[in-house]
PDB file of C-alpha atoms and ligand atoms in Angstrom:
ATOM      1  CA  MET A   1     -41.574  16.997  10.349  1.00 49.00           C
ATOM      2  CA  VAL A   2     -43.300  20.362  10.583  1.00 49.00           C
ATOM      3  CA  ALA A   3     -41.456  22.840  12.754  1.00 47.00           C
ATOM      4  CA  ALA A   4     -44.684  24.380  14.058  1.00 44.00           C
ATOM      5  CA  GLY A   5     -43.696  22.952  17.443  1.00 42.00           C
ATOM      6  CA  ALA A   6     -47.048  22.981  19.335  1.00 44.00           C
ATOM      7  CA  ALA A   7     -47.699  20.201  21.842  1.00 45.00           C
ATOM      8  CA  TRP A   8     -50.545  19.067  19.644  1.00 48.00           C
ATOM      9  CA  GLY A   9     -48.162  18.717  16.748  1.00 42.00           C
ATOM     10  CA  ALA A  10     -45.773  16.579  18.768  1.00 43.00           C
ATOM     11  CA  LEU A  11     -48.541  14.202  19.822  1.00 45.00           C
ATOM     12  CA  ALA A  12     -49.843  13.844  16.295  1.00 43.00           C
ATOM     13  CA  CYS A  13     -46.353  13.163  15.009  1.00 45.00           C
ATOM     14  CA  ASN A  14     -45.714  10.507  17.575  1.00 43.00           C
ATOM     15  CA  GLU A  15     -48.299   8.197  16.124  1.00 47.00           C
ATOM     16  CA  GLN A  16     -47.340   8.825  12.542  1.00 47.00           C
ATOM     17  CA  GLY A  17     -43.680   8.653  13.390  1.00 42.00           C
ATOM     18  CA  ALA A  18     -43.994   5.150  14.831  1.00 44.00           C
ATOM     19  CA  ALA A  19     -45.648   3.893  11.667  1.00 46.00           C
ATOM     20  CA  SER A  20     -43.488   5.631   9.103  1.00 46.00           C
ATOM     21  CA  SER A  21     -40.116   5.284  10.802  1.00 47.00           C
ATOM     22  CA  SER A  22     -40.094   1.478  10.940  1.00 47.00           C
ATOM     23  CA  PRO A  23     -39.342   0.653   7.282  1.00 48.00           C
ATOM     24  CA  PRO A  24     -35.952   2.421   6.997  1.00 49.00           C
ATOM     25  CA  PRO A  25     -34.253   0.535   9.889  1.00 49.00           C
ATOM     26  CA  ASP A  26     -35.544  -2.769   8.474  1.00 49.00           C
ATOM     27  CA  VAL A  27     -34.115  -2.016   5.064  1.00 47.00           C
ATOM     28  CA  ALA A  28     -30.826  -0.976   6.605  1.00 43.00           C
ATOM     29  CA  ALA A  29     -30.635  -4.200   8.611  1.00 47.00           C
ATOM     30  CA  ALA A  30     -31.321  -6.376   5.565  1.00 48.00           C
ATOM     31  CA  ALA A  31     -28.658  -4.772   3.406  1.00 49.00           C
ATOM     32  CA  PRO A  32     -25.112  -4.629   4.791  1.00 52.00           C
ATOM     33  CA  ALA A  33     -23.365  -1.294   4.230  1.00 50.00           C
ATOM     34  CA  SER A  34     -20.989  -2.914   1.744  1.00 51.00           C
ATOM     35  CA  ALA A  35     -23.878  -4.139  -0.423  1.00 49.00           C
ATOM     36  CA  SER A  36     -25.570  -0.772  -0.576  1.00 60.00           C
ATOM     37  CA  ALA A  37     -22.347   0.803  -1.820  1.00 72.00           C
ATOM     38  CA  LEU A  38     -22.531  -1.144  -5.085  1.00 93.00           C
ATOM     39  CA  THR A  39     -23.407   0.990  -8.089  1.00 96.00           C
ATOM     40  CA  PRO A  40     -25.199  -0.298 -11.199  1.00 97.00           C
ATOM     41  CA  ALA A  41     -21.906   0.062 -13.073  1.00 97.00           C
ATOM     42  CA  VAL A  42     -20.128  -2.223 -10.597  1.00 97.00           C
ATOM     43  CA  ARG A  43     -22.933  -4.773 -10.829  1.00 97.00           C
ATOM     44  CA  LYS A  44     -22.680  -4.763 -14.606  1.00 98.00           C
ATOM     45  CA  GLU A  45     -18.916  -5.102 -14.477  1.00 98.00           C
ATOM     46  CA  ALA A  46     -19.260  -8.038 -12.072  1.00 98.00           C
ATOM     47  CA  GLU A  47     -21.620  -9.795 -14.435  1.00 98.00           C
ATOM     48  CA  GLU A  48     -19.177  -9.308 -17.303  1.00 98.00           C
ATOM     49  CA  VAL A  49     -16.232 -10.543 -15.264  1.00 98.00           C
ATOM     50  CA  PHE A  50     -18.264 -13.538 -14.101  1.00 98.00           C
ATOM     51  CA  ASN A  51     -19.128 -14.428 -17.678  1.00 98.00           C
ATOM     52  CA  SER A  52     -15.599 -14.006 -18.961  1.00 98.00           C
ATOM     53  CA  ARG A  53     -13.602 -15.525 -16.090  1.00 98.00           C
ATOM     54  CA  CYS A  54     -15.783 -17.749 -13.926  1.00 98.00           C
ATOM     55  CA  VAL A  55     -18.369 -19.424 -16.161  1.00 98.00           C
ATOM     56  CA  VAL A  56     -15.724 -21.642 -17.763  1.00 98.00           C
ATOM     57  CA  CYS A  57     -15.493 -23.554 -14.458  1.00 98.00           C
ATOM     58  CA  HIS A  58     -18.532 -22.580 -12.389  1.00 98.00           C
ATOM     59  CA  GLY A  59     -21.068 -22.636 -15.247  1.00 98.00           C
ATOM     60  CA  PRO A  60     -23.397 -19.892 -16.507  1.00 97.00           C
ATOM     61  CA  ARG A  61     -25.849 -20.366 -13.618  1.00 97.00           C
ATOM     62  CA  GLY A  62     -23.080 -21.144 -11.096  1.00 98.00           C
ATOM     63  CA  GLY A  63     -23.974 -24.825 -10.977  1.00 98.00           C
ATOM     64  CA  GLY A  64     -20.308 -25.884 -10.908  1.00 98.00           C
ATOM     65  CA  ASP A  65     -20.755 -27.388 -14.368  1.00 97.00           C
ATOM     66  CA  GLY A  66     -18.680 -25.156 -16.657  1.00 98.00           C
ATOM     67  CA  ALA A  67     -16.814 -26.574 -19.665  1.00 97.00           C
ATOM     68  CA  ALA A  68     -13.520 -26.778 -17.759  1.00 97.00           C
ATOM     69  CA  SER A  69     -15.021 -28.357 -14.641  1.00 97.00           C
ATOM     70  CA  ALA A  70     -14.818 -31.974 -15.787  1.00 95.00           C
ATOM     71  CA  GLY A  71     -11.243 -32.726 -14.795  1.00 92.00           C
ATOM     72  CA  LEU A  72     -11.254 -30.861 -11.487  1.00 97.00           C
ATOM     73  CA  THR A  73     -11.157 -32.541  -8.079  1.00 97.00           C
ATOM     74  CA  PRO A  74     -12.604 -31.044  -5.982  1.00 98.00           C
ATOM     75  CA  PRO A  75     -15.032 -29.682  -8.581  1.00 98.00           C
ATOM     76  CA  PRO A  76     -15.785 -25.961  -8.888  1.00 98.00           C
ATOM     77  CA  ARG A  77     -18.233 -24.892  -6.213  1.00 98.00           C
ATOM     78  CA  ASN A  78     -21.938 -25.123  -7.038  1.00 98.00           C
ATOM     79  CA  PHE A  79     -23.214 -21.667  -6.052  1.00 98.00           C
ATOM     80  CA  GLN A  80     -26.834 -22.853  -6.191  1.00 98.00           C
ATOM     81  CA  ASP A  81     -26.222 -25.009  -3.114  1.00 98.00           C
ATOM     82  CA  LYS A  82     -28.224 -23.356  -0.328  1.00 98.00           C
ATOM     83  CA  ALA A  83     -26.373 -25.148   2.465  1.00 98.00           C
ATOM     84  CA  TRP A  84     -23.078 -23.800   1.138  1.00 98.00           C
ATOM     85  CA  GLN A  85     -24.574 -20.319   0.725  1.00 98.00           C
ATOM     86  CA  SER A  86     -25.655 -20.173   4.352  1.00 98.00           C
ATOM     87  CA  ALA A  87     -22.404 -21.637   5.678  1.00 98.00           C
ATOM     88  CA  VAL A  88     -20.003 -19.348   3.829  1.00 97.00           C
ATOM     89  CA  SER A  89     -19.225 -15.742   4.827  1.00 98.00           C
ATOM     90  CA  ASP A  90     -19.149 -12.793   2.440  1.00 98.00           C
ATOM     91  CA  GLU A  91     -15.599 -12.185   3.563  1.00 97.00           C
ATOM     92  CA  HIS A  92     -14.496 -15.700   2.571  1.00 98.00           C
ATOM     93  CA  ILE A  93     -16.093 -15.377  -0.878  1.00 98.00           C
ATOM     94  CA  GLU A  94     -14.367 -12.049  -1.505  1.00 98.00           C
ATOM     95  CA  LYS A  95     -11.052 -13.384  -0.271  1.00 98.00           C
ATOM     96  CA  ILE A  96     -11.028 -16.480  -2.467  1.00 98.00           C
ATOM     97  CA  ILE A  97     -11.957 -14.395  -5.520  1.00 98.00           C
ATOM     98  CA  ALA A  98      -9.086 -11.986  -4.933  1.00 98.00           C
ATOM     99  CA  TYR A  99      -6.413 -14.358  -3.638  1.00 98.00           C
ATOM    100  CA  GLY A 100      -7.420 -17.774  -4.958  1.00 98.00           C
ATOM    101  CA  GLY A 101      -8.125 -21.161  -3.362  1.00 98.00           C
ATOM    102  CA  GLY A 102      -4.541 -21.671  -2.243  1.00 97.00           C
ATOM    103  CA  ALA A 103      -4.719 -18.592  -0.016  1.00 96.00           C
ATOM    104  CA  VAL A 104      -7.707 -19.813   1.995  1.00 96.00           C
ATOM    105  CA  GLY A 105      -6.938 -23.524   2.323  1.00 97.00           C
ATOM    106  CA  ARG A 106      -8.970 -24.503  -0.734  1.00 97.00           C
ATOM    107  CA  SER A 107      -8.004 -26.057  -4.056  1.00 98.00           C
ATOM    108  CA  PRO A 108      -5.397 -23.987  -5.920  1.00 98.00           C
ATOM    109  CA  ALA A 109      -7.407 -24.787  -9.076  1.00 98.00           C
ATOM    110  CA  MET A 110      -9.587 -21.865  -7.976  1.00 98.00           C
ATOM    111  CA  PRO A 111      -7.436 -19.082  -9.476  1.00 98.00           C
ATOM    112  CA  PRO A 112      -6.609 -15.729  -7.843  1.00 98.00           C
ATOM    113  CA  ASN A 113      -7.601 -12.448  -9.512  1.00 98.00           C
ATOM    114  CA  PRO A 114      -4.887 -10.081  -8.272  1.00 98.00           C
ATOM    115  CA  ASP A 115      -5.864  -7.375 -10.755  1.00 98.00           C
ATOM    116  CA  LEU A 116      -9.304  -7.139  -9.099  1.00 98.00           C
ATOM    117  CA  ALA A 117      -8.180  -7.521  -5.481  1.00 97.00           C
ATOM    118  CA  ASP A 118      -8.739  -3.951  -4.294  1.00 94.00           C
ATOM    119  CA  LYS A 119     -11.639  -3.133  -6.602  1.00 97.00           C
ATOM    120  CA  PRO A 120     -15.382  -2.884  -5.849  1.00 97.00           C
ATOM    121  CA  VAL A 121     -16.020  -5.526  -8.513  1.00 98.00           C
ATOM    122  CA  VAL A 122     -14.976  -8.190  -5.980  1.00 98.00           C
ATOM    123  CA  ARG A 123     -18.010  -7.213  -3.887  1.00 97.00           C
ATOM    124  CA  GLY A 124     -20.046  -7.200  -7.075  1.00 98.00           C
ATOM    125  CA  LEU A 125     -18.940 -10.759  -7.810  1.00 98.00           C
ATOM    126  CA  ARG A 126     -19.804 -11.806  -4.273  1.00 98.00           C
ATOM    127  CA  GLU A 127     -23.265 -10.317  -4.695  1.00 97.00           C
ATOM    128  CA  HIS A 128     -23.647 -12.019  -8.082  1.00 98.00           C
ATOM    129  CA  ILE A 129     -22.723 -15.362  -6.490  1.00 98.00           C
ATOM    130  CA  ARG A 130     -25.214 -14.797  -3.662  1.00 98.00           C
ATOM    131  CA  GLY A 131     -27.868 -14.183  -6.311  1.00 97.00           C
ATOM    132  CA  LEU A 132     -27.283 -17.604  -7.878  1.00 98.00           C
ATOM    133  CA  ALA A 133     -28.536 -19.519  -4.829  1.00 97.00           C
ATOM    134  CA  ALA A 134     -31.394 -21.896  -5.577  1.00 94.00           C
ATOM    135  CA  LYS A 135     -34.733 -20.291  -4.832  1.00 87.00           C
TER     136      LYS A 135
HETATM  137  C1  HEC B 213     -10.108 -23.013 -13.464  1.00 85.84           C
HETATM  138  C2  HEC B 213     -11.430 -23.187 -12.882  1.00 85.84           C
HETATM  139  C3  HEC B 213     -11.995 -22.069 -12.044  1.00 85.84           C
HETATM  140  C4  HEC B 213     -12.230 -20.754 -12.409  1.00 85.84           C
HETATM  141  C5  HEC B 213     -11.893 -20.093 -13.749  1.00 85.84           C
HETATM  142  C6  HEC B 213     -12.870 -20.121 -11.280  1.00 85.84           C
HETATM  143  N1  HEC B 213     -13.038 -21.004 -10.260  1.00 85.84           N
HETATM  144 FE1  HEC B 213     -13.921 -20.630  -8.460  1.00 85.84          FE
HETATM  145  N2  HEC B 213     -13.513 -22.527  -7.882  1.00 85.84           N
HETATM  146  C7  HEC B 213     -12.877 -23.494  -8.633  1.00 85.84           C
HETATM  147  C8  HEC B 213     -12.727 -24.708  -7.863  1.00 85.84           C
HETATM  148  C9  HEC B 213     -12.076 -26.004  -8.342  1.00 85.84           C
HETATM  149  C10 HEC B 213     -13.304 -24.442  -6.594  1.00 85.84           C
HETATM  150  C11 HEC B 213     -13.425 -25.405  -5.404  1.00 85.84           C
HETATM  151  C12 HEC B 213     -12.327 -25.144  -4.418  1.00 85.84           C
HETATM  152  C13 HEC B 213     -12.428 -26.090  -3.249  1.00 85.84           C
HETATM  153  O1  HEC B 213     -13.542 -26.452  -2.852  1.00 85.84           O
HETATM  154  O2  HEC B 213     -11.372 -26.451  -2.706  1.00 85.84           O
HETATM  155  C14 HEC B 213     -13.797 -23.071  -6.646  1.00 85.84           C
HETATM  156  C15 HEC B 213     -14.445 -22.449  -5.605  1.00 85.84           C
HETATM  157  C16 HEC B 213     -14.941 -21.166  -5.642  1.00 85.84           C
HETATM  158  C17 HEC B 213     -15.664 -20.543  -4.570  1.00 85.84           C
HETATM  159  C18 HEC B 213     -16.089 -21.213  -3.261  1.00 85.84           C
HETATM  160  C19 HEC B 213     -15.010 -21.257  -2.236  1.00 85.84           C
HETATM  161  C20 HEC B 213     -15.394 -22.112  -1.047  1.00 85.84           C
HETATM  162  O3  HEC B 213     -14.705 -21.997  -0.047  1.00 85.84           O
HETATM  163  O4  HEC B 213     -16.343 -22.892  -1.108  1.00 85.84           O
HETATM  164  C21 HEC B 213     -15.967 -19.280  -4.982  1.00 85.84           C
HETATM  165  C22 HEC B 213     -16.729 -18.228  -4.198  1.00 85.84           C
HETATM  166  C23 HEC B 213     -15.433 -19.130  -6.312  1.00 85.84           C
HETATM  167  N3  HEC B 213     -14.812 -20.283  -6.684  1.00 85.84           N
HETATM  168  C24 HEC B 213     -15.583 -17.990  -7.076  1.00 85.84           C
HETATM  169  C25 HEC B 213     -15.071 -17.846  -8.352  1.00 85.84           C
HETATM  170  C26 HEC B 213     -15.195 -16.642  -9.146  1.00 85.84           C
HETATM  171  C27 HEC B 213     -15.978 -15.400  -8.724  1.00 85.84           C
HETATM  172  C28 HEC B 213     -14.526 -16.861 -10.293  1.00 85.84           C
HETATM  173  C29 HEC B 213     -14.304 -15.884 -11.445  1.00 85.84           C
HETATM  174  C30 HEC B 213     -13.695 -14.603 -11.081  1.00 85.84           C
HETATM  175  C31 HEC B 213     -13.995 -18.204 -10.255  1.00 85.84           C
HETATM  176  N4  HEC B 213     -14.351 -18.772  -9.063  1.00 85.84           N
HETATM  177  C32 HEC B 213     -13.259 -18.798 -11.272  1.00 85.84           C
HETATM  178  C33 HEC B 213     -12.447 -23.360  -9.946  1.00 85.84           C
HETATM  179  C34 HEC B 213     -12.510 -22.205 -10.678  1.00 85.84           C
END
């Protein structure tokens, strides 16, 4: 604000301040710090990795209906399932991507991706998966 520091200025700012300072905290609350750290490059990389490594089982829209899903029991997760989306934590999604189903008490048919484990693309994949939820 203006540094002209008169009492009048402070009063005037009060009103404006209340109106204009509310959006930033809301935005910050809606987006976890980890999500805001994702760059466009990471998002693009995540999409490419999803298409090359995940679609074969999870399907192009994450419906759990990829070409290699047929013989799998349990089947690959359907990411469009809203109940699953709200029940699962971001942490769990990132962990299963990096370390595989066997590491988190799920089917070992869900493969680990050790080469990605400590890379931002794991968060990108998590965000991509979140974006596949049914609207
Ligand atoms: C060979 C097939 C296969 C591939 C490839 C595959 N998945 Fe999976 N995925 C599965 C199966 C099967 C499950 C179900 C595991 C279960 O419910 O026990 C699963 C489950 C998941 C889950 C949900 C875990 C849960 O607890 O519900 C996530 C998230 C996931 N996969 C992400 C990915 C991502 C991201 C990729 C690509 C990097 C990928 N998967 C590649 C087969 C696969």
